[in-house]
């Protein structure tokens, strides 16, 4: 009835992922493929020859196809910067072919905040100033909090409480809650070393509040959704040596969190230098996240498409953010004006989440 052929056709496009050839037996006299996995130093833009994972070697029959991929054995705090380097796939030839993959340290995110309050002592006058009497015990609460994401290694925490300018204290009668007093700067200082943080291994590990120590220190640390959180509260007692009238009785509290390069990082030698420092300086902070939206499962993930962006500004000044210009060309932003994308800097850190999905290919 119909002499014409019926023609059907189908085109399939796939999500971007490597599907490597597992390779067959090693063949004597065949071609050899050696895959190297090296560290890339972002801070100096240096492609080093320091290995982050063992080399991989395979010998295959000449003329057969091969394909390589980034190593699955690299530490979780590194990420590949060239998933398809020159020669990552092709045809096996006589001799040896070498392929170089490079990996950089993931950029950690730190959010540090501090605060202080007067618990007891002092008297506020009608003009709003504070009167302090010699020998009077003034009790303060010093607060510190840091949140760390995408990090594996040790950390140093430094806290400083700056007493009212021009005052002197009776050191012997004070309780510094484990801190040390610096007479020259009129500050109480604390340092805490954290031997190991691993936000990749600990995703959810909430600990109860710790019992306060005898020196008036409360500490709580936990992991929530892959973020390490440390909260410290110090209750100190200061006895002032003379009568004073001051504009502000509560100490100004500053804090700094320092993270370090991992052991074996190339070219540093000796003690690990700081990888990143986050110091409170009285300005407001904004952290902009760029996450992947999985349209297939309708999931707003916490998987980063590009590194976070941080900016600081004077409290009360205006800010405005926008989608990243560094995302891969096959992704697109799905929320160009997310909650908080513009506003004013505040004392609290503002976090803004942009989401990106894979573009739908046209056929």
Coordinates of C-alpha atoms in Angstrom, one line a residue:
X1 CA 0.0 0.0 0.0
X2 CA 2.9 2.4 0.7
X3 CA 6.3 1.8 -0.9
X4 CA 8.0 4.6 1.1
X5 CA 10.3 3.8 4.1
X6 CA 9.2 4.9 7.5
X7 CA 12.1 6.6 9.2
X8 CA 12.4 7.2 13.0
X9 CA 15.2 9.0 14.8
X10 CA 16.3 9.9 18.3
X11 CA 19.1 12.2 19.6
X12 CA 20.2 11.8 23.2
X13 CA 22.2 14.5 25.2
X14 CA 23.6 13.7 28.6
X15 CA 24.5 15.5 31.8
X16 CA 28.3 16.5 31.8
X17 CA 30.3 13.7 33.4
X18 CA 33.2 11.5 32.4
X19 CA 32.4 7.9 31.5
X20 CA 36.0 6.6 31.2
X21 CA 37.0 3.4 29.4
X22 CA 38.0 1.0 32.1
X23 CA 40.7 -0.4 29.8
X24 CA 41.7 -3.9 29.2
X25 CA 44.7 -6.0 29.9
X26 CA 48.2 -4.5 29.8
X27 CA 49.6 -5.5 26.4
X28 CA 53.3 -6.0 25.9
X29 CA 54.6 -3.7 23.1
X30 CA 51.5 -1.5 23.3
X31 CA 51.3 2.2 24.1
X32 CA 51.5 3.5 27.6
X33 CA 49.3 6.2 29.2
X34 CA 50.6 7.9 32.4
X35 CA 48.3 10.3 34.2
X36 CA 49.8 12.8 36.7
X37 CA 47.9 14.6 39.5
X38 CA 49.7 17.8 40.5
X39 CA 49.0 20.8 42.9
X40 CA 48.3 24.2 41.3
X41 CA 49.2 27.1 43.6
X42 CA 46.5 29.7 43.0
X43 CA 48.2 32.4 45.0
X44 CA 51.2 32.4 42.7
X45 CA 49.5 30.9 39.6
X46 CA 52.1 28.2 39.6
X47 CA 51.6 24.7 38.0
X48 CA 53.8 22.7 40.3
X49 CA 55.1 19.1 40.0
X50 CA 54.1 18.3 43.6
X51 CA 51.9 15.2 43.5
X52 CA 48.5 15.3 45.2
X53 CA 47.7 11.7 44.3
X54 CA 49.7 8.7 42.8
X55 CA 50.3 8.5 39.1
X56 CA 48.1 6.1 37.2
X57 CA 49.6 4.0 34.4
X58 CA 48.0 1.7 31.8
X59 CA 49.3 0.0 28.7
X60 CA 46.8 -0.6 25.9
X61 CA 46.9 -1.9 22.3
X62 CA 48.1 0.5 19.8
X63 CA 45.2 2.0 17.8
X64 CA 42.7 1.5 20.7
X65 CA 40.8 4.3 22.3
X66 CA 41.5 5.6 25.8
X67 CA 40.1 8.2 28.1
X68 CA 41.3 9.6 31.5
X69 CA 39.7 11.5 34.3
X70 CA 40.6 13.4 37.5
X71 CA 41.7 11.2 40.4
X72 CA 39.2 10.0 43.0
X73 CA 42.0 9.8 45.6
X74 CA 42.7 13.5 46.1
X75 CA 41.9 15.0 49.5
X76 CA 38.4 16.5 49.8
X77 CA 39.8 20.0 50.4
X78 CA 41.2 20.1 46.9
X79 CA 39.4 20.4 43.5
X80 CA 40.4 19.8 39.9
X81 CA 40.9 23.0 37.8
X82 CA 41.2 21.2 34.4
X83 CA 38.9 18.3 34.0
X84 CA 39.7 17.8 30.3
X85 CA 43.4 18.6 29.9
X86 CA 45.2 18.3 26.6
X87 CA 45.3 14.6 25.6
X88 CA 42.8 13.4 28.2
X89 CA 41.3 11.1 25.6
X90 CA 42.4 9.8 22.2
X91 CA 44.0 7.0 20.3
X92 CA 46.8 4.9 21.8
X93 CA 50.1 5.3 20.0
X94 CA 53.5 3.7 20.2
X95 CA 55.5 5.1 23.2
X96 CA 54.3 6.9 26.3
X97 CA 51.7 9.7 26.5
X98 CA 51.5 11.8 29.7
X99 CA 48.5 13.7 30.8
X100 CA 48.6 16.3 33.6
X101 CA 45.7 17.1 35.9
X102 CA 46.0 20.0 38.3
X103 CA 44.2 20.6 41.7
X104 CA 43.9 23.7 43.9
X105 CA 42.9 24.1 47.5
X106 CA 39.3 24.8 48.0
X107 CA 38.8 28.3 49.3
X108 CA 37.4 28.1 52.8
X109 CA 34.7 30.5 54.0
X110 CA 35.0 32.1 57.5
X111 CA 32.4 34.2 59.3
X112 CA 33.6 35.6 62.6
X113 CA 31.5 37.8 65.0
X114 CA 32.1 39.2 68.4
X115 CA 30.2 41.1 71.1
X116 CA 30.4 42.3 74.6
X117 CA 28.0 43.3 77.4
X118 CA 28.2 44.6 80.9
X119 CA 26.6 42.2 83.4
X120 CA 27.1 44.1 86.7
X121 CA 28.7 47.3 87.9
X122 CA 29.1 50.9 86.9
X123 CA 26.4 53.5 87.0
X124 CA 25.0 55.5 84.0
X125 CA 24.6 59.2 84.6
X126 CA 21.9 61.5 83.2
X127 CA 24.1 62.6 80.3
X128 CA 24.5 59.0 79.2
X129 CA 28.1 58.5 80.4
X130 CA 29.2 55.9 82.8
X131 CA 30.6 56.3 86.3
X132 CA 33.1 53.8 87.7
X133 CA 34.2 53.7 91.3
X134 CA 37.7 52.7 92.4
X135 CA 37.7 49.2 93.8
X136 CA 34.3 48.4 92.3
X137 CA 33.9 45.0 90.6
X138 CA 32.6 45.4 87.1
X139 CA 31.5 42.1 85.4
X140 CA 31.5 41.7 81.7
X141 CA 30.5 39.0 79.2
X142 CA 32.8 38.6 76.2
X143 CA 31.3 36.7 73.2
X144 CA 33.0 35.2 70.1
X145 CA 31.7 33.0 67.3
X146 CA 33.2 31.7 64.1
X147 CA 31.7 29.6 61.4
X148 CA 34.0 27.7 58.9
X149 CA 33.1 25.9 55.7
X150 CA 35.1 23.9 53.1
X151 CA 38.2 23.4 55.3
X152 CA 40.4 20.7 56.6
X153 CA 43.2 21.5 59.0
X154 CA 44.1 23.4 62.1
X155 CA 43.0 26.8 63.2
X156 CA 43.9 29.6 65.6
X157 CA 41.4 31.8 67.3
X158 CA 42.4 35.1 68.9
X159 CA 40.0 37.2 71.0
X160 CA 40.8 40.7 72.4
X161 CA 38.7 42.8 74.9
X162 CA 39.7 46.5 74.9
X163 CA 38.9 48.2 78.2
X164 CA 37.7 51.8 78.3
X165 CA 40.4 54.2 77.1
X166 CA 42.5 55.9 79.8
X167 CA 41.6 53.5 82.6
X168 CA 43.9 51.5 84.9
X169 CA 43.0 48.3 86.7
X170 CA 44.0 46.4 89.9
X171 CA 45.3 43.2 88.2
X172 CA 45.5 41.1 91.3
X173 CA 41.8 41.5 92.1
X174 CA 40.6 40.8 88.5
X175 CA 39.4 37.6 86.9
X176 CA 40.4 37.4 83.3
X177 CA 38.8 34.0 82.6
X178 CA 42.0 32.4 81.4
X179 CA 43.1 35.4 79.5
X180 CA 46.2 37.6 79.8
X181 CA 46.3 41.3 80.5
X182 CA 48.4 43.7 78.4
X183 CA 49.0 46.9 80.3
X184 CA 50.4 48.8 77.3
X185 CA 47.3 48.3 75.2
X186 CA 44.8 47.9 78.2
X187 CA 43.5 44.7 76.7
X188 CA 42.6 41.2 77.8
X189 CA 43.7 38.6 75.3
X190 CA 42.9 34.9 74.7
X191 CA 44.3 32.4 72.1
X192 CA 42.8 29.0 71.3
X193 CA 44.5 26.5 69.1
X194 CA 42.1 24.0 67.3
X195 CA 44.2 21.0 66.2
X196 CA 41.9 19.6 63.5
X197 CA 38.8 20.8 61.7
X198 CA 37.3 18.7 58.9
X199 CA 34.0 20.0 57.5
X200 CA 34.1 17.4 54.8
X201 CA 34.1 14.4 57.1
X202 CA 31.6 15.9 59.7
X203 CA 28.4 17.0 58.2
X204 CA 26.1 16.8 61.3
X205 CA 27.6 16.4 64.7
X206 CA 25.8 18.6 67.2
X207 CA 27.3 18.6 70.8
X208 CA 25.5 19.8 73.9
X209 CA 26.6 23.0 75.7
X210 CA 29.7 22.4 77.7
X211 CA 29.8 23.0 81.4
X212 CA 31.5 26.3 82.2
X213 CA 35.0 26.0 83.5
X214 CA 36.1 27.4 86.9
X215 CA 37.6 30.5 85.2
X216 CA 34.2 31.5 83.8
X217 CA 34.6 30.2 80.2
X218 CA 31.8 28.6 78.2
X219 CA 32.6 26.8 74.9
X220 CA 30.5 25.0 72.4
X221 CA 31.7 23.5 69.0
X222 CA 29.7 21.5 66.5
X223 CA 29.1 20.7 62.9
X224 CA 25.8 21.6 61.2
X225 CA 25.3 20.9 57.5
X226 CA 29.0 20.7 56.9
X227 CA 29.8 24.0 58.7
X228 CA 32.1 24.0 61.8
X229 CA 30.9 26.4 64.5
X230 CA 32.8 27.5 67.6
X231 CA 31.1 29.7 70.2
X232 CA 33.1 31.1 73.2
X233 CA 31.8 33.1 76.1
X234 CA 34.1 34.6 78.7
X235 CA 32.8 36.1 82.0
X236 CA 35.4 38.4 83.4
X237 CA 35.6 40.6 86.4
X238 CA 37.5 43.9 86.3
X239 CA 38.4 46.0 89.3
X240 CA 39.4 49.5 88.3
X241 CA 42.2 51.3 90.2
X242 CA 40.6 54.8 90.2
X243 CA 37.3 56.6 89.8
X244 CA 36.4 57.2 86.2
X245 CA 33.7 58.8 84.0
X246 CA 33.7 57.2 80.6
X247 CA 31.6 57.4 77.4
X248 CA 31.3 53.6 77.1
X249 CA 31.8 51.1 79.9
X250 CA 31.6 47.9 77.9
X251 CA 34.8 46.7 76.3
X252 CA 35.2 46.7 72.5
X253 CA 35.7 43.1 71.5
X254 CA 37.8 42.1 68.5
X255 CA 38.4 38.6 67.1
X256 CA 40.5 36.8 64.4
X257 CA 40.3 33.3 63.0
X258 CA 43.3 32.0 61.1
X259 CA 43.3 28.9 58.8
X260 CA 46.5 27.3 57.4
X261 CA 47.8 25.6 54.3
X262 CA 47.9 21.8 54.7
X263 CA 51.1 19.9 55.5
X264 CA 53.1 19.1 52.3
X265 CA 51.9 22.2 50.4
X266 CA 54.7 23.0 47.9
X267 CA 57.2 25.8 48.4
X268 CA 56.2 27.0 51.8
X269 CA 58.5 24.9 54.0
X270 CA 58.8 25.1 57.8
X271 CA 55.7 26.1 59.7
X272 CA 52.4 26.4 57.8
X273 CA 51.6 30.0 56.7
X274 CA 48.1 31.4 57.0
X275 CA 45.8 30.3 54.2
X276 CA 43.1 32.8 55.1
X277 CA 42.4 35.1 58.0
X278 CA 39.1 36.6 59.1
X279 CA 39.2 39.6 61.5
X280 CA 36.4 41.6 62.9
X281 CA 37.0 45.3 62.3
X282 CA 33.7 47.0 63.0
X283 CA 32.5 46.8 59.4
X284 CA 29.6 44.8 58.0
X285 CA 30.2 41.7 55.8
X286 CA 28.4 40.0 52.9
X287 CA 29.0 36.4 51.8
X288 CA 27.6 35.5 48.4
X289 CA 27.2 31.8 47.6
X290 CA 26.8 30.4 44.1
X291 CA 25.1 27.0 44.3
X292 CA 23.9 24.4 41.8
X293 CA 20.1 23.8 41.4
X294 CA 19.4 20.3 40.2
X295 CA 16.3 20.7 37.9
X296 CA 16.0 17.0 37.5
X297 CA 15.2 16.4 41.2
X298 CA 14.1 20.0 42.0
X299 CA 16.8 20.3 44.6
X300 CA 18.5 23.5 45.8
X301 CA 21.9 22.0 46.6
X302 CA 24.8 23.3 48.6
X303 CA 27.2 22.3 45.9
X304 CA 29.2 25.3 44.9
X305 CA 29.4 26.1 41.2
X306 CA 32.1 28.8 41.8
X307 CA 33.8 30.1 44.9
X308 CA 32.1 32.3 47.4
X309 CA 32.5 36.1 47.2
X310 CA 33.0 38.3 50.3
X311 CA 32.8 42.0 50.6
X312 CA 32.9 44.4 53.6
X313 CA 31.5 47.9 54.0
X314 CA 30.7 50.5 56.6
X315 CA 27.6 49.7 58.7
X316 CA 24.7 51.6 57.2
X317 CA 26.2 51.9 53.7
X318 CA 24.4 50.4 50.7
X319 CA 25.5 47.3 48.8
X320 CA 24.2 45.4 45.8
X321 CA 25.2 41.9 44.5
X322 CA 24.7 40.1 41.2
X323 CA 25.1 36.6 39.7
X324 CA 28.7 35.5 39.2
X325 CA 30.3 36.1 35.8
X326 CA 32.7 33.2 36.3
X327 CA 30.1 30.3 36.0
X328 CA 30.6 27.8 33.2
X329 CA 28.9 28.7 29.9
X330 CA 26.4 25.7 30.1
X331 CA 24.8 27.0 33.3
X332 CA 22.4 29.9 33.9
X333 CA 21.1 31.7 37.0
X334 CA 17.6 31.0 38.0
X335 CA 17.2 33.8 40.7
X336 CA 18.9 37.0 39.6
X337 CA 17.4 38.9 42.5
X338 CA 17.4 36.6 45.5
X339 CA 16.4 37.7 49.0
X340 CA 18.9 40.3 50.3
X341 CA 20.6 40.8 47.0
X342 CA 20.8 44.5 47.8
X343 CA 20.4 46.5 51.0
X344 CA 22.6 48.0 53.7
X345 CA 25.5 46.6 55.7
X346 CA 24.7 45.6 59.2
X347 CA 26.6 44.4 62.2
X348 CA 25.5 40.8 61.5
X349 CA 26.9 39.0 58.4
X350 CA 24.5 38.9 55.5
X351 CA 24.4 35.7 53.4
X352 CA 23.0 35.7 49.8
X353 CA 22.4 32.5 47.8
X354 CA 22.4 32.5 44.0
X355 CA 21.3 29.2 42.2
X356 CA 22.3 28.0 38.7
X357 CA 20.9 25.2 36.6
X358 CA 22.2 23.5 33.5
X359 CA 21.0 25.1 30.3
X360 CA 18.6 23.0 28.2
X361 CA 20.3 22.1 25.0
X362 CA 18.6 22.9 21.7
X363 CA 18.4 20.2 19.0

